[in-house]
Coordinates of C-alpha atoms in Angstrom, one line a residue:
Chain A
M1 CA 0.0 0.0 0.0
K2 CA 1.1 3.6 -0.6
I3 CA 0.3 5.8 2.3
T4 CA 0.9 9.6 2.5
L5 CA 1.7 10.8 6.1
K6 CA 1.5 14.3 7.4
V7 CA 3.7 14.1 10.5
W8 CA 4.2 16.8 13.1
R9 CA 7.9 17.7 13.2
Q10 CA 9.3 19.8 16.0
K11 CA 13.0 19.9 16.8
G12 CA 12.6 20.7 20.5
P13 CA 10.3 22.3 23.1
S14 CA 11.1 25.8 21.8
D15 CA 10.7 25.0 18.1
K16 CA 7.5 26.1 16.5
G17 CA 6.9 22.9 14.7
R18 CA 5.1 22.1 11.4
L19 CA 3.4 19.2 9.5
V20 CA 5.7 17.5 7.0
S21 CA 4.5 15.2 4.3
Y22 CA 6.1 11.8 3.7
V23 CA 5.1 9.1 1.2
V24 CA 5.6 5.5 2.4
D25 CA 5.3 3.1 -0.5
D26 CA 5.8 -0.4 0.8
V27 CA 3.3 -0.6 3.6
S28 CA 1.9 -4.1 4.3
P29 CA -1.6 -4.4 5.7
D30 CA -0.1 -6.7 8.4
M31 CA 2.1 -4.0 9.8
S32 CA 1.1 -2.2 13.0
F33 CA 0.9 1.5 12.8
L34 CA 4.2 1.8 14.7
E35 CA 5.9 -0.7 12.3
M36 CA 4.8 1.6 9.5
L37 CA 6.5 4.5 11.2
D38 CA 9.6 2.3 11.7
V39 CA 9.7 1.7 8.0
L40 CA 9.5 5.5 7.4
N41 CA 12.3 6.1 10.0
E42 CA 14.6 3.5 8.5
R43 CA 14.3 5.2 5.2
L44 CA 14.9 8.7 6.8
I45 CA 18.0 7.4 8.5
L46 CA 19.3 5.9 5.3
T47 CA 18.9 9.2 3.5
G48 CA 20.6 11.1 6.4
D49 CA 17.4 12.7 7.7
D50 CA 16.3 13.0 11.3
P51 CA 13.9 10.1 12.1
V52 CA 10.5 10.9 13.5
A53 CA 10.6 10.7 17.3
F54 CA 7.7 8.9 18.9
D55 CA 7.1 7.2 22.2
H56 CA 6.7 3.4 22.3
D57 CA 7.6 0.6 24.6
C58 CA 5.7 -2.7 25.1
R59 CA 4.0 -2.7 21.6
E60 CA 1.3 -5.0 23.1
G61 CA -1.3 -2.5 24.2
I62 CA -0.5 -2.3 27.9
C63 CA 2.1 0.3 28.6
G64 CA 0.4 3.4 27.3
M65 CA 3.4 5.0 25.7
C66 CA 2.4 5.2 22.0
S67 CA 0.9 8.7 22.3
M68 CA -0.2 10.1 18.9
V69 CA -3.3 11.7 17.5
I70 CA -4.1 10.0 14.2
D71 CA -6.4 12.1 12.0
G72 CA -7.7 14.0 15.0
T73 CA -8.3 10.9 17.2
P74 CA -5.9 9.8 19.9
H75 CA -4.6 6.3 19.2
G76 CA -6.4 6.3 15.9
P77 CA -9.8 5.2 14.6
Q78 CA -10.0 1.8 16.3
R79 CA -12.0 2.0 19.5
A80 CA -10.4 0.8 22.8
T81 CA -7.1 0.2 21.0
T82 CA -3.6 1.7 21.5
T83 CA -1.7 3.0 18.5
C84 CA 0.6 0.0 18.6
Q85 CA -2.3 -2.4 18.3
L86 CA -3.8 -0.5 15.3
H87 CA -2.9 -2.2 12.1
M88 CA -2.5 -0.9 8.6
R89 CA -5.3 -3.2 7.3
H90 CA -7.7 -0.6 8.5
Y91 CA -6.4 1.8 5.9
K92 CA -6.4 1.5 2.1
D93 CA -3.9 2.2 -0.6
G94 CA -3.6 6.0 -1.3
D95 CA -4.8 7.1 2.1
T96 CA -3.5 10.3 3.7
I97 CA -2.9 10.1 7.5
T98 CA -2.2 13.1 9.7
I99 CA -0.2 12.4 12.9
E100 CA 0.1 14.9 15.7
P101 CA 1.3 14.8 19.3
W102 CA -1.1 15.0 22.3
R103 CA -2.1 18.7 22.4
A104 CA -2.2 20.0 26.0
A105 CA -0.3 22.7 27.8
P106 CA 0.6 20.3 30.7
F107 CA 2.0 17.9 28.1
P108 CA 4.7 20.0 26.5
V109 CA 6.2 18.5 23.2
V110 CA 9.7 17.2 23.8
K111 CA 10.3 16.4 20.1
D112 CA 8.1 15.6 17.2
L113 CA 5.4 13.3 18.6
V114 CA 6.9 12.8 22.0
V115 CA 5.3 14.7 24.9
D116 CA 6.3 15.0 28.5
R117 CA 3.6 13.4 30.6
S118 CA 5.3 14.1 34.0
A119 CA 2.1 16.0 35.0
F120 CA 0.4 12.6 35.4
D121 CA 3.2 11.4 37.6
R122 CA 2.9 14.5 39.8
I123 CA -0.9 13.8 40.2
I124 CA -0.1 10.3 41.3
Q125 CA 2.6 11.6 43.7
A126 CA 0.0 13.9 45.2
G127 CA -2.0 11.0 46.6
G128 CA -2.4 8.1 44.2
F129 CA -0.9 5.5 46.6
I130 CA -1.4 3.8 49.9
S131 CA 1.1 4.9 52.6
V132 CA 0.6 2.0 55.0
P133 CA 2.6 -1.1 54.3
A134 CA 0.0 -3.5 52.9
G135 CA 2.3 -6.5 53.1
S136 CA 2.2 -9.4 50.7
A137 CA -1.0 -10.3 48.9
P138 CA -3.5 -11.3 51.6
D139 CA -5.5 -14.5 51.5
A140 CA -8.5 -13.9 49.3
H141 CA -11.0 -14.4 52.1
S142 CA -9.3 -12.4 54.8
M143 CA -10.5 -9.0 53.6
P144 CA -13.9 -9.4 51.8
V145 CA -14.6 -6.9 49.0
A146 CA -18.1 -6.7 47.5
K147 CA -18.2 -8.1 44.0
N148 CA -19.5 -4.8 42.5
D149 CA -16.7 -2.8 44.2
A150 CA -14.1 -5.3 43.2
D151 CA -15.3 -5.1 39.5
D152 CA -15.5 -1.3 39.5
A153 CA -12.1 -0.9 41.2
F154 CA -10.5 -3.3 38.7
D155 CA -12.1 -1.6 35.7
A156 CA -10.7 1.8 37.0
A157 CA -7.3 0.2 37.7
T158 CA -6.9 -0.8 34.0
C159 CA -6.0 2.8 33.2
I160 CA -2.6 2.8 31.7
G161 CA -2.1 6.6 32.1
C162 CA -1.5 7.2 28.4
G163 CA -3.2 10.6 28.4
A164 CA -5.5 10.0 25.4
C165 CA -8.4 11.3 27.6
V166 CA -6.6 14.7 27.9
A167 CA -5.7 14.7 24.2
A168 CA -9.3 14.1 23.1
C169 CA -11.0 16.4 25.6
P170 CA -12.2 19.7 24.1
N171 CA -11.3 21.2 27.5
G172 CA -8.0 19.5 27.9
S173 CA -9.2 18.0 31.2
A174 CA -7.5 15.1 33.0
A175 CA -10.6 14.2 34.9
L176 CA -10.9 10.7 33.5
F177 CA -7.3 9.8 34.4
T178 CA -7.5 11.3 37.9
G179 CA -11.0 9.9 38.4
A180 CA -9.8 6.4 37.5
K181 CA -7.0 6.5 40.1
I182 CA -9.2 7.9 42.8
T183 CA -12.0 5.3 42.1
H184 CA -9.5 2.5 41.9
L185 CA -8.1 3.1 45.4
G186 CA -11.3 4.6 46.9
L187 CA -13.4 1.5 46.3
L188 CA -11.0 -0.9 48.1
P189 CA -10.5 -1.4 51.8
Q190 CA -6.8 -0.5 51.7
G191 CA -7.6 2.8 50.2
Q192 CA -10.2 4.0 52.8
P193 CA -8.0 5.7 55.5
E194 CA -6.6 8.3 53.0
R195 CA -9.6 8.4 50.7
M196 CA -10.8 12.0 51.2
A197 CA -7.3 13.5 51.5
R198 CA -6.3 11.6 48.4
A199 CA -9.2 13.0 46.3
K200 CA -8.5 16.5 47.5
A201 CA -4.8 16.4 46.9
M202 CA -5.0 14.7 43.5
V203 CA -7.7 17.1 42.2
E204 CA -5.8 20.1 43.4
Q205 CA -2.6 18.9 41.7
M206 CA -4.6 18.2 38.5
D207 CA -5.8 21.8 38.5
A208 CA -2.4 23.2 39.4
E209 CA -0.9 21.4 36.4
G210 CA -3.1 23.5 34.1
F211 CA -5.5 20.9 32.8
G212 CA -8.9 22.2 31.8
G213 CA -12.2 21.7 33.6
C214 CA -14.4 18.7 32.9
T215 CA -17.8 19.4 31.3
N216 CA -18.8 15.7 30.9
T217 CA -18.6 15.7 27.1
G218 CA -17.6 12.0 27.1
E219 CA -14.9 12.5 24.5
C220 CA -12.3 10.9 26.8
V221 CA -14.3 7.7 27.2
A222 CA -14.7 7.4 23.4
V223 CA -10.9 7.3 22.9
C224 CA -9.8 5.5 26.1
P225 CA -7.8 2.4 25.0
K226 CA -9.0 0.7 28.2
G227 CA -12.6 1.8 28.0
I228 CA -12.6 3.5 31.4
S229 CA -16.2 4.7 32.2
L230 CA -17.3 8.2 32.8
D231 CA -18.6 7.0 36.2
V232 CA -15.1 7.4 37.7
I233 CA -15.5 11.2 37.2
G234 CA -18.7 11.1 39.2
R235 CA -16.9 9.2 42.0
M236 CA -14.0 11.6 42.0
N237 CA -16.4 14.6 42.3
A238 CA -18.3 12.9 45.1
D239 CA -15.0 12.3 47.1
F240 CA -13.6 15.7 46.3
L241 CA -16.8 17.5 47.4
K242 CA -16.9 15.4 50.6
S243 CA -13.3 16.2 51.3
S244 CA -13.9 20.0 50.9
K245 CA -16.6 20.1 53.4
Chain B
M1 CA -22.2 25.6 36.8
A2 CA -24.2 22.7 38.3
V3 CA -25.8 24.6 41.2
T4 CA -26.9 27.6 39.2
G5 CA -28.1 25.3 36.4
A6 CA -30.2 23.4 38.9
I7 CA -31.8 26.7 40.0
L8 CA -32.6 27.6 36.4
V9 CA -34.1 24.1 35.7
L10 CA -36.4 24.4 38.7
Y11 CA -37.5 27.8 37.5
L12 CA -38.1 26.4 34.0
V13 CA -40.4 23.7 35.4
A14 CA -42.4 26.3 37.3
H15 CA -42.5 28.6 34.3
M16 CA -43.8 25.8 32.1
L17 CA -46.5 24.8 34.5
G18 CA -47.5 28.5 34.7
N19 CA -47.7 28.7 30.9
L20 CA -50.0 25.7 30.8
K21 CA -52.6 27.8 32.7
I22 CA -53.3 29.5 29.4
F23 CA -55.4 26.4 28.5
L24 CA -57.7 27.3 31.4
G25 CA -58.7 30.5 29.6
A26 CA -57.9 34.2 29.7
G27 CA -59.3 34.7 33.1
A28 CA -57.3 32.0 34.8
F29 CA -54.1 33.0 33.0
N30 CA -54.4 36.7 33.8
A31 CA -55.4 35.9 37.4
Y32 CA -52.3 33.7 37.7
A33 CA -50.1 36.5 36.4
E34 CA -51.7 38.8 39.0
W35 CA -51.2 36.2 41.8
L36 CA -47.5 36.1 40.9
R37 CA -47.3 39.8 41.8
T38 CA -49.4 39.7 44.9
V39 CA -48.4 36.3 46.4
G40 CA -47.5 36.7 50.1
E41 CA -49.6 39.8 50.6
P42 CA -50.4 41.2 53.1
A43 CA -47.6 39.6 55.1
V44 CA -45.1 41.1 52.7
P45 CA -45.5 44.0 50.3
G46 CA -46.7 43.3 46.8
R47 CA -44.1 41.9 44.3
T48 CA -41.8 40.8 47.1
V49 CA -41.8 37.1 46.1
L50 CA -41.6 38.0 42.4
T51 CA -38.7 40.5 43.0
L52 CA -36.8 37.9 45.1
T53 CA -37.3 35.3 42.3
E54 CA -36.0 37.8 39.7
I55 CA -32.9 38.6 41.9
V56 CA -32.1 34.9 42.4
L57 CA -32.6 34.2 38.7
T58 CA -30.4 37.1 37.6
V59 CA -27.6 36.1 40.0
A60 CA -27.9 32.4 38.8
V61 CA -27.8 33.5 35.2
V62 CA -24.8 35.7 35.7
L63 CA -22.9 33.1 37.8
H64 CA -23.8 30.4 35.2
I65 CA -22.4 32.5 32.4
W66 CA -19.4 33.4 34.5
S67 CA -18.6 29.7 35.2
A68 CA -19.1 28.9 31.5
V69 CA -16.6 31.6 30.5
A70 CA -14.1 30.5 33.1
L71 CA -14.3 26.9 31.9
A72 CA -13.9 28.0 28.3
R73 CA -10.9 30.2 29.2
R74 CA -9.3 27.3 31.1
A75 CA -10.0 25.0 28.1
G76 CA -8.3 27.5 25.8
K77 CA -5.2 27.8 28.1
A78 CA -5.0 24.0 28.4
R79 CA -4.8 23.6 24.7
P80 CA -2.8 26.5 23.2
V81 CA -2.0 24.6 20.0
K82 CA -5.0 23.2 18.2
Y83 CA -5.2 20.0 16.2
A84 CA -4.6 20.3 12.4
A85 CA -6.8 17.3 11.6
R86 CA -10.5 17.3 12.1
P87 CA -11.6 14.3 14.2
K88 CA -13.7 11.8 12.3
A89 CA -15.4 9.1 14.2
H90 CA -15.4 9.7 18.0
A91 CA -16.1 13.3 18.1
S92 CA -19.6 14.6 17.5
R93 CA -18.5 17.5 19.8
Y94 CA -22.3 17.6 20.5
A95 CA -22.0 18.5 24.1
T96 CA -19.5 21.3 23.6
H97 CA -21.4 22.9 20.8
I98 CA -24.8 22.6 22.4
M99 CA -23.6 23.9 25.7
R100 CA -21.3 26.7 24.7
Y101 CA -22.8 28.0 21.4
G102 CA -26.3 26.8 22.3
G103 CA -26.0 28.6 25.6
L104 CA -25.2 31.8 23.7
T105 CA -28.3 31.3 21.5
I106 CA -30.4 30.8 24.6
A107 CA -29.0 34.0 26.2
L108 CA -29.9 36.0 23.1
F109 CA -33.4 34.4 23.1
V110 CA -34.0 35.3 26.8
V111 CA -33.3 39.0 26.0
W112 CA -35.8 38.9 23.1
H113 CA -38.3 36.9 25.3
L114 CA -38.2 39.5 28.1
L115 CA -38.6 42.4 25.6
D116 CA -41.5 40.6 24.0
L117 CA -43.6 39.1 26.8
T118 CA -42.4 40.7 30.0
F119 CA -41.8 44.3 29.0
G120 CA -43.9 44.2 25.8
V121 CA -41.4 46.5 24.0
V122 CA -41.4 44.4 20.8
N123 CA -44.9 43.0 21.4
P124 CA -47.7 44.1 19.0
A125 CA -50.1 44.3 22.0
G126 CA -47.7 46.5 24.0
G127 CA -46.6 46.2 27.6
A128 CA -49.8 47.6 29.0
A129 CA -51.9 44.7 27.5
A130 CA -53.1 41.8 29.6
P131 CA -50.6 38.9 29.7
Y132 CA -53.0 36.6 27.8
D133 CA -53.4 39.1 25.0
R134 CA -49.6 39.5 24.8
V135 CA -49.2 35.8 24.3
V136 CA -51.9 35.6 21.6
E137 CA -50.5 38.6 19.8
S138 CA -46.9 37.4 20.0
F139 CA -47.6 34.1 18.4
D140 CA -50.0 35.5 15.7
L141 CA -49.5 33.7 12.4
S142 CA -48.4 37.0 10.8
R143 CA -45.4 36.9 13.1
W144 CA -44.5 33.4 12.0
Y145 CA -40.7 34.3 12.1
V146 CA -41.0 35.1 15.9
T147 CA -42.7 31.8 16.5
L148 CA -40.1 30.0 14.5
F149 CA -37.3 31.7 16.6
Y150 CA -39.2 30.6 19.7
F151 CA -39.4 27.0 18.5
V152 CA -35.6 26.9 17.7
A153 CA -34.7 28.5 21.0
V154 CA -36.9 26.2 23.1
I155 CA -35.5 23.1 21.3
M156 CA -32.1 24.5 22.0
V157 CA -33.0 24.8 25.6
G158 CA -34.1 21.1 25.5
L159 CA -30.8 20.0 24.1
H160 CA -28.9 22.1 26.5
L161 CA -30.7 20.4 29.4
R162 CA -30.4 16.9 28.0
H163 CA -26.7 17.2 28.6
G164 CA -26.9 19.8 31.4
I165 CA -29.1 18.0 33.9
W166 CA -27.2 14.7 34.1
S167 CA -24.0 16.6 33.8
A168 CA -24.9 18.6 36.9
F169 CA -25.6 15.4 38.8
Q170 CA -22.2 14.1 37.7
T171 CA -20.5 17.3 38.7
L172 CA -22.1 17.2 42.2
G173 CA -20.9 13.6 42.6
M174 CA -24.4 12.2 42.7
T175 CA -23.8 9.6 40.0
T176 CA -22.4 6.1 40.5
H177 CA -21.7 3.2 38.2
R178 CA -25.2 2.0 38.7
T179 CA -27.3 5.2 38.6
R180 CA -25.7 7.3 35.9
G181 CA -27.6 5.5 33.0
R182 CA -31.0 6.1 34.8
I183 CA -30.1 9.8 35.5
R184 CA -29.3 10.3 31.9
V185 CA -32.6 8.9 30.8
A186 CA -34.5 10.9 33.4
S187 CA -32.7 14.1 32.3
A188 CA -33.6 13.5 28.6
L189 CA -37.2 12.8 29.6
L190 CA -37.5 16.0 31.7
S191 CA -36.0 18.0 28.8
A192 CA -38.5 16.5 26.4
V193 CA -41.4 17.3 28.8
L194 CA -40.2 20.9 29.1
V195 CA -39.8 21.3 25.4
L196 CA -43.3 19.9 24.7
G197 CA -44.8 22.0 27.5
F198 CA -43.3 25.3 26.2
L199 CA -44.1 24.5 22.6
S200 CA -47.7 23.6 23.3
V201 CA -48.6 27.3 23.9
P202 CA -47.5 28.7 20.5
V203 CA -49.0 25.7 18.7
A204 CA -52.3 26.2 20.5
V205 CA -52.3 29.9 19.4
M206 CA -51.4 29.0 15.8
I207 CA -54.2 26.4 15.4
G208 CA -56.7 28.7 17.2
V209 CA -57.2 26.7 20.4
V210 CA -56.0 29.7 22.3
K211 CA -57.3 33.0 20.8

C-alpha cells in the first residue's frame, strides 16, 4: 500500500513545529501503525534525515506510551485500542494520515510526537498511593470486598495513564485519568484511610498542572484504550466535594 | 455551573407549569399572572416574592455564564496549539457545541423573550396589555418568524438540558456506576417534557385553540 503521512515535526520544546508530508510506498496491511513508522524512520536514517521521534515501549497495548493523535483521534480510529495495536489493514492504498502529538499545555512537546507526561506522575505523587505497608497479597477471604466494588475498582485500575483522555477532551481535562486513580483506590478497603485526603490532593494537583475543567462531554471515554467509564469522574467529584466540606 | 443550572431548571419547570394555565382560559391565566405579583400579601408588600425570584434568577444566570466563560478560558489555556486534523469518528462535539454556542443562543433568546412578553417593548399588543393578549399577539400567524425563533430556542434549551441536567448530577458527585444511566434517561425525559410544554402554547395559538 502507498500511504501519505503528514507528520508533526518539531525539533525541540522551543521550536514552533510544522506538519511535514512523507510518502511511504511499501506498507503491508499486516504492519502495525508503529511498524509503518519504523519503515519510514529507517528510510529517513538511510537518507541522512532525522527520524520521527515517537514514544513506544511494550507494543502490546498495555504500557500506554504510544501517544499520537491520528487524523484527530488519539490512538487512531479503532476504539479501545492503543496505537501499537492499530494495524494498517484498517487503511487502504492511497490514504493520507495526519499524525500529531497530544495537544495540551501540561503535556509539552519534547520532540516531534513525544510529549512529557510528568504532569500525570505528579498527580499520582499527590496521593495516588497507599502509605501504610500493605504487606504481601492477603488471603482472598481475609478481607472481603463486595463483588461490584471489586469489579469497578478493577475496571478503573486498568487505566494505563496514556493521556488519550486529555488529548481528546475539548477542555484538555485530566478528569478521566485522575478519576480512574481515585476510584480504583477509593473502592478498596486498603484505600479507605486516606480516601478523602487523596481525592482533594489529586484534584488540586490536577488543577495546578493547568488541565482544563471537565464538562462531561464523554470524548475521553470514546478514545480511552481501556474503555474507562465516565462514572469514575462522578466518584472523583463525590469524594472531592466530601473532602472539601 | 451545576448549582446555578439546577436553580434555572427548577425555574423552567415552574415557568412551564404556569404557561399551561393558558389552556384554562384568559381569566385563569391573567389571574395567575396577577397572583405572581401579589403572592405573600399582606404579610409582605406586593411583588416581594416576584422580585426575590427575579434577583435569584439574575444572580444564577450571571454566575452560570461566568462559570461557562471561566471553563472555556481554562480550556483555551489547556490547549494552546489546536489539532490540524478534524476528528472523524469519535467526536460529535455535540456537548461542547450545544452547551457553549447553544448557551449563547439561549442567552440572546432570553433577551428577546423578556422584551417581547415581559416588557412588551417588541410585542404588538404592547406592555400595557393583559398577559393573555400579549401571548396571543406574540404568536400570531403573521409573526411566524417570531414563533419559528421561539421554536428553535426552546428546542435548543431542551438539548442544553439533555446534557446539562445529568452533567450537573455528575459534577455534584451524585452519579455512580449503577445510577448514571438512569439519571441520563431521566434528564432526557425532563428535557422533552419541558420542550413539549413550552411549545404547546404557540402551537395552540397558531391552530386557534387559544385566541
